[in-house]
Coordinates of C-alpha atoms and ligand atoms in Angstrom, one line a residue:
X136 CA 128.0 88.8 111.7
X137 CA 128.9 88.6 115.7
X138 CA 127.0 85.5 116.8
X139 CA 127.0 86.5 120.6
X140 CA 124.9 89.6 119.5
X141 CA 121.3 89.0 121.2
X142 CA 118.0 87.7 119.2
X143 CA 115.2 90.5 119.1
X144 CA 111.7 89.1 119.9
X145 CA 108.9 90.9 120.4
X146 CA 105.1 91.2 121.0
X147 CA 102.2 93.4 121.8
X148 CA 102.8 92.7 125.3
X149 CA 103.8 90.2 127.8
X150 CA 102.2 87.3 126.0
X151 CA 105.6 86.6 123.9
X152 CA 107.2 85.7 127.0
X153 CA 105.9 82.3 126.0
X154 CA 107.8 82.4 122.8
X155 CA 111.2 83.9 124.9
X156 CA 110.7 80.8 127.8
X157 CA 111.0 78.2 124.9
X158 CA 113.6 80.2 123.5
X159 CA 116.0 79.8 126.7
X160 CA 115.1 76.3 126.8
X161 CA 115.8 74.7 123.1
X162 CA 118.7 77.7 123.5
X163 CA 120.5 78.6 126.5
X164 CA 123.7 80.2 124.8
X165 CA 122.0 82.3 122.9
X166 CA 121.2 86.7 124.6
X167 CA 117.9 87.9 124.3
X168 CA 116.1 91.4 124.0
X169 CA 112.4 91.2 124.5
X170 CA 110.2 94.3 123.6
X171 CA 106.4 94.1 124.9
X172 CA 104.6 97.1 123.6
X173 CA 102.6 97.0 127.5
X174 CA 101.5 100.5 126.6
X175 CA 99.7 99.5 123.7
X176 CA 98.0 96.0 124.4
X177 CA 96.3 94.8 123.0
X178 CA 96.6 94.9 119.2
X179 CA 94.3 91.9 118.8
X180 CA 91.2 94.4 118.3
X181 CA 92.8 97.0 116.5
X182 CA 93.0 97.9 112.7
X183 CA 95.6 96.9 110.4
X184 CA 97.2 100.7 109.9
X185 CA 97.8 100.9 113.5
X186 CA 99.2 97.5 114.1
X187 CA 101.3 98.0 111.1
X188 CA 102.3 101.8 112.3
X189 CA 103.6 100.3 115.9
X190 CA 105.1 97.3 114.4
X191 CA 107.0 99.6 112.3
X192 CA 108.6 101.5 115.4
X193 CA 109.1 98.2 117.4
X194 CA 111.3 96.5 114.7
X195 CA 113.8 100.2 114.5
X196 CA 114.2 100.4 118.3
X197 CA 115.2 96.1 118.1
X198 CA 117.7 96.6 114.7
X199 CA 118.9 99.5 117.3
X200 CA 120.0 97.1 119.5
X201 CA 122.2 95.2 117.0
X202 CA 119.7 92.2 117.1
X203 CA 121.0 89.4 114.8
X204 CA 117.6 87.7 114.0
X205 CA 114.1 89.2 114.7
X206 CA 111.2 86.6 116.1
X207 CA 107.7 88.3 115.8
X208 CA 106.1 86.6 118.5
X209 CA 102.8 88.0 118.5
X210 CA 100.7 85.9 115.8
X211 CA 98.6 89.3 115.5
X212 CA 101.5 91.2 114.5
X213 CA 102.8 88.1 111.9
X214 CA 98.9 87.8 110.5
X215 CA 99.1 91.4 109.2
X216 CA 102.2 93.2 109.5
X217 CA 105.0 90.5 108.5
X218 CA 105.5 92.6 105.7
X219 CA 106.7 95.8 107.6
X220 CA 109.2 93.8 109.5
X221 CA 110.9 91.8 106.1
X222 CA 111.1 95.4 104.6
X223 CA 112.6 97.4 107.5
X224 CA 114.8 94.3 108.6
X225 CA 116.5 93.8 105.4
X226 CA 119.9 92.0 105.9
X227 CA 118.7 90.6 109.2
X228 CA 116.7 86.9 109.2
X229 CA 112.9 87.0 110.4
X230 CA 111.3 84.0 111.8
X231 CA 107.4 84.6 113.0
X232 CA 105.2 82.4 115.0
X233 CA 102.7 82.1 112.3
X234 CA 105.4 80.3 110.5
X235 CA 106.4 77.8 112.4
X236 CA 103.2 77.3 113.8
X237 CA 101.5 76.8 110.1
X238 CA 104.5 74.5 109.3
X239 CA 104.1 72.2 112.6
X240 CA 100.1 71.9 111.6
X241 CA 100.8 70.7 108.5
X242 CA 103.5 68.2 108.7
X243 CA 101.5 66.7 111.6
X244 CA 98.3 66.2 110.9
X245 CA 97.3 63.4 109.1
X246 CA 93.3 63.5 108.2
X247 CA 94.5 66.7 106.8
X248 CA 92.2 69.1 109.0
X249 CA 93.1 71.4 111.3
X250 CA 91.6 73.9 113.8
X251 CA 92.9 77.7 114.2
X252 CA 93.0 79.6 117.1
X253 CA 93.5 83.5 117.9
X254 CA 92.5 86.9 118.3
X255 CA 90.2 88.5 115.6
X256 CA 92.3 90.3 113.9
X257 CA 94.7 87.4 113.7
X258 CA 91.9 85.3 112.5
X259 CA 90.1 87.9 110.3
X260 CA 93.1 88.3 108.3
X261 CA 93.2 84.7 107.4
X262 CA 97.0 84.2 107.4
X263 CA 97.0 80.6 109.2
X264 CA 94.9 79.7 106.3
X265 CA 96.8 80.6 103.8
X266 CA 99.9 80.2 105.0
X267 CA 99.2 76.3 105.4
X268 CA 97.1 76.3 101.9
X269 CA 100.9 76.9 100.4
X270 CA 102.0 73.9 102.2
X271 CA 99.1 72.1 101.5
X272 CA 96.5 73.3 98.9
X273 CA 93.6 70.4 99.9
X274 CA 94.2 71.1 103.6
X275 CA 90.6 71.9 105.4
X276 CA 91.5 74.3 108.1
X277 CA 88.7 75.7 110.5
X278 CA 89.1 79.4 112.2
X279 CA 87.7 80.3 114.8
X280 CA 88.9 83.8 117.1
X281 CA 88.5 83.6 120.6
X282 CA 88.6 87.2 122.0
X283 CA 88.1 86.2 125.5
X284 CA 91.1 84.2 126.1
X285 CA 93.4 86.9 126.4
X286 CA 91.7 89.1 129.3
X287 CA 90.8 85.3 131.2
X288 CA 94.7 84.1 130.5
X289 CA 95.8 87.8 132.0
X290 CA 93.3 87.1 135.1
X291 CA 95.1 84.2 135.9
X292 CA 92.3 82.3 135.1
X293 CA 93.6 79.3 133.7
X294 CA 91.5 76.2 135.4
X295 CA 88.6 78.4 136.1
X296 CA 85.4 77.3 135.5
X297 CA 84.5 80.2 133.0
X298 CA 87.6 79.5 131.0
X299 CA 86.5 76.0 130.9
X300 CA 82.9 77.4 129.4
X301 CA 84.6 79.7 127.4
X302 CA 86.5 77.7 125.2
X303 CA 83.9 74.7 125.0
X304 CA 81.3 77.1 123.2
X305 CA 84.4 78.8 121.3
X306 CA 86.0 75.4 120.2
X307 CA 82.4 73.4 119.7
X308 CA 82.5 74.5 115.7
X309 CA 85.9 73.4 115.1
X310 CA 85.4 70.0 117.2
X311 CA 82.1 69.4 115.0
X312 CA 84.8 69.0 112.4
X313 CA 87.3 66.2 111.2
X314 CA 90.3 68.0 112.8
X315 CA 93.6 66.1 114.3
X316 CA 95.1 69.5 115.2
X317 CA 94.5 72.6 116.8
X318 CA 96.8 76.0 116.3
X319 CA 97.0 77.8 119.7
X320 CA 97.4 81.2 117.8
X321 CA 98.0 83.5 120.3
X322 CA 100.6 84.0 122.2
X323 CA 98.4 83.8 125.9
X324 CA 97.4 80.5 124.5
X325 CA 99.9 78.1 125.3
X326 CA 99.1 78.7 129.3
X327 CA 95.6 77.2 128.5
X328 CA 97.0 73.9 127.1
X329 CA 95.7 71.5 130.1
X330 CA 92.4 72.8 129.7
X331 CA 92.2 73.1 126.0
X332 CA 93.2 69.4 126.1
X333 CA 90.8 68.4 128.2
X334 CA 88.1 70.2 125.9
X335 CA 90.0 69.1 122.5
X336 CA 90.0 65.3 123.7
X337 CA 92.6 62.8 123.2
X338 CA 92.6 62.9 119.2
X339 CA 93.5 66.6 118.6
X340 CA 96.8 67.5 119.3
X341 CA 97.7 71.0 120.5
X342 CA 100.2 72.7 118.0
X343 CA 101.8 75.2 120.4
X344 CA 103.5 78.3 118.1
X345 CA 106.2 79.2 121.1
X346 CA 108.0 75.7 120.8
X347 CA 108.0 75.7 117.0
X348 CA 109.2 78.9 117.0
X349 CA 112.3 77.9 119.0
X350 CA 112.7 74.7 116.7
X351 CA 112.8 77.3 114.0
X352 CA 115.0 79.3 115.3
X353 CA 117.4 77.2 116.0
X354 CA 117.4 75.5 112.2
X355 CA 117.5 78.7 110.7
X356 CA 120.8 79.7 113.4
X357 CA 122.4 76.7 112.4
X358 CA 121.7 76.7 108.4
X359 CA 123.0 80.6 108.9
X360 CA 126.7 80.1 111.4
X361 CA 124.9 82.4 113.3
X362 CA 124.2 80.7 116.4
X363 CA 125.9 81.5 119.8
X364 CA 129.3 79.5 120.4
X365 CA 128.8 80.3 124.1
X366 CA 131.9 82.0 124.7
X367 CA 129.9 84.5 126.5
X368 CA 127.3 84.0 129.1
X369 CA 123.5 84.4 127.4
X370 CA 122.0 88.0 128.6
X371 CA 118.7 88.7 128.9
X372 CA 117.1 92.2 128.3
X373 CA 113.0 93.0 128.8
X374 CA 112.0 96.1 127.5
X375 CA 108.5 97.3 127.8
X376 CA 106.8 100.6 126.9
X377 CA 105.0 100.8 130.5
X378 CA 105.5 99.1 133.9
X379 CA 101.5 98.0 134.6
X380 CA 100.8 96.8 138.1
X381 CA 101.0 93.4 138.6
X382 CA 103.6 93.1 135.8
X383 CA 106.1 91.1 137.7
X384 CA 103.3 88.4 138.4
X385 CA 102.3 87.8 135.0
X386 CA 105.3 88.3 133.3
X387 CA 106.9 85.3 135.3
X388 CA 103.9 83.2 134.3
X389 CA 104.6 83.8 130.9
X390 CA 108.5 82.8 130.9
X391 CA 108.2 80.7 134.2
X392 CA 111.0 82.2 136.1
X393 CA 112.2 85.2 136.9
X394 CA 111.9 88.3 135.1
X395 CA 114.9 90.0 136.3
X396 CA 115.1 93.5 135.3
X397 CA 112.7 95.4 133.3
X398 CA 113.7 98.9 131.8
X399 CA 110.9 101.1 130.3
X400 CA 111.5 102.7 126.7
X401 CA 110.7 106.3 126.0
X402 CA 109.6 107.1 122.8
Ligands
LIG12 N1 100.1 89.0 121.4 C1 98.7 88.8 120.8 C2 98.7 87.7 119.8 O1 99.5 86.7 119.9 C3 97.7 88.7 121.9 C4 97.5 89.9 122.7 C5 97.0 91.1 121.9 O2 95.8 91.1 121.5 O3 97.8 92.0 121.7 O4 97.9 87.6 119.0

């Protein structure tokens, strides 16, 4: 396979720019296509047949676009439709940010209790849980969803008072338990980690999906001689189903730069 062809990464909206900042960090040679279903956010509340049905169409427009590994960067997406993407994907490697964010949790927690964070449909479906019960069958994992993190995070609301209220009545259950770390996941989440950390306290640490997804992705480039040799420059596509106001704002508080240019898809 041509290892300058781009990495597809997608999500529900702009939220998975977290996933695509760490991305151009831990790998600068290597192009990127983003696809934020903007349209459609957010998935976090709707059923399983519909997120499965546009996760579906997501994954053909990215193999479209000669990706050469697929990220699912939207943890509500992984939680229940993982599945669609391995099957339509075939050849082409799949990394998702329930994944590495499971696989981090595990390997670093040592009283062998962890907290979960997400949406509700990411944490109805229970795949943190049992995707770290395969890794470690006597792990005690505590879920809890947060549903208004994502509208607060999208406000810009990230030291606000009622975001700091917020998540201490949404993390109080989970605290009340012997946990050393907590899963932010959701992709909106990682913007929240000052003040989750000052609700958490100094003994839990904050297992953030986006960097562990890079980490990931880079083993998995490696193990496969498919990463980028950096013989051309690393290009960066965002394509989104609908151009909301105030896109440009948030989207460059996501990746922290820049968006660049933005093309809209037509279905
Ligand atoms: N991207 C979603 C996730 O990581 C959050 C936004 C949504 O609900 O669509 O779970």
């Amino acid at each position: 396979m041509d290892s300058s062809r781009p990495i597809g990464v997608f999500d529900s909206g702009i939220g998975g720019l977290t996933v695509v900042r760490a991305l151009m960090e831990r790998l600068p040679l290597e192009s990127i296509v983003y696809f934020g279903d903007t349209a459609r956010v957010p998935y976090g509340i709707k059923s399983v047949t519909t997120i499965e049905h546009f996760t579906g169409q997501i994954v053909d427009y990215l193999l479209g676009q000669r990706v050469k590994m697929l990220i699912v960067a939207c943890n509500t997406m992984a939680a229940v439709a993982a599945d669609v993407v391995k099957a339509r994907a075939g050849e082409i490697p799949v990394l998702d940010v329930i994944e590495a964010g499971a696989l981090a949790a595990v390997a670093g927690s040592s009283v062998r209790g962890v907290g979960v964070i997400g949406t509700p449909t990411t944490i109805n479906s229970n795949a943190y849980a049992r995707r770290m019960h395969r890794l470690d069958p006597a792990l005690r994992v505590y879920s809890q969803a947060c549903p208004l993190f994502v509208p607060l995070v999208e406000e810009g609301w990230l030291d606000h008072p009622v975001t700091r209220l917020t998540a201490q009545e949404y993390l109080k259950p989970v605290l009340a338990e012997e946990v050393d770390s907590l899963v932010l996941g959701c992709t909106h989440y990682p913007l929240l980690k000052p003040l989750l950390k000052e609700v958490a306290g100094e003994r839990v640490r904050l297992v953030d999906s986006a960097t562990t997804t890079a980490e990931l992705a880079a083993a998995r480039l490696h193990e496969l001689g498919i990463a980028s040799d950096g013989q051309r420059a690393a290009d960066y596509r965002y394509v989104v189903t609908d151009v909301p106001l105030r896109f440009q704002t948030i989207g460059e508080r996501f990746l922290g730069r820049s968006l660049g240019r933005v093309e809209r898809v037509e279905w």
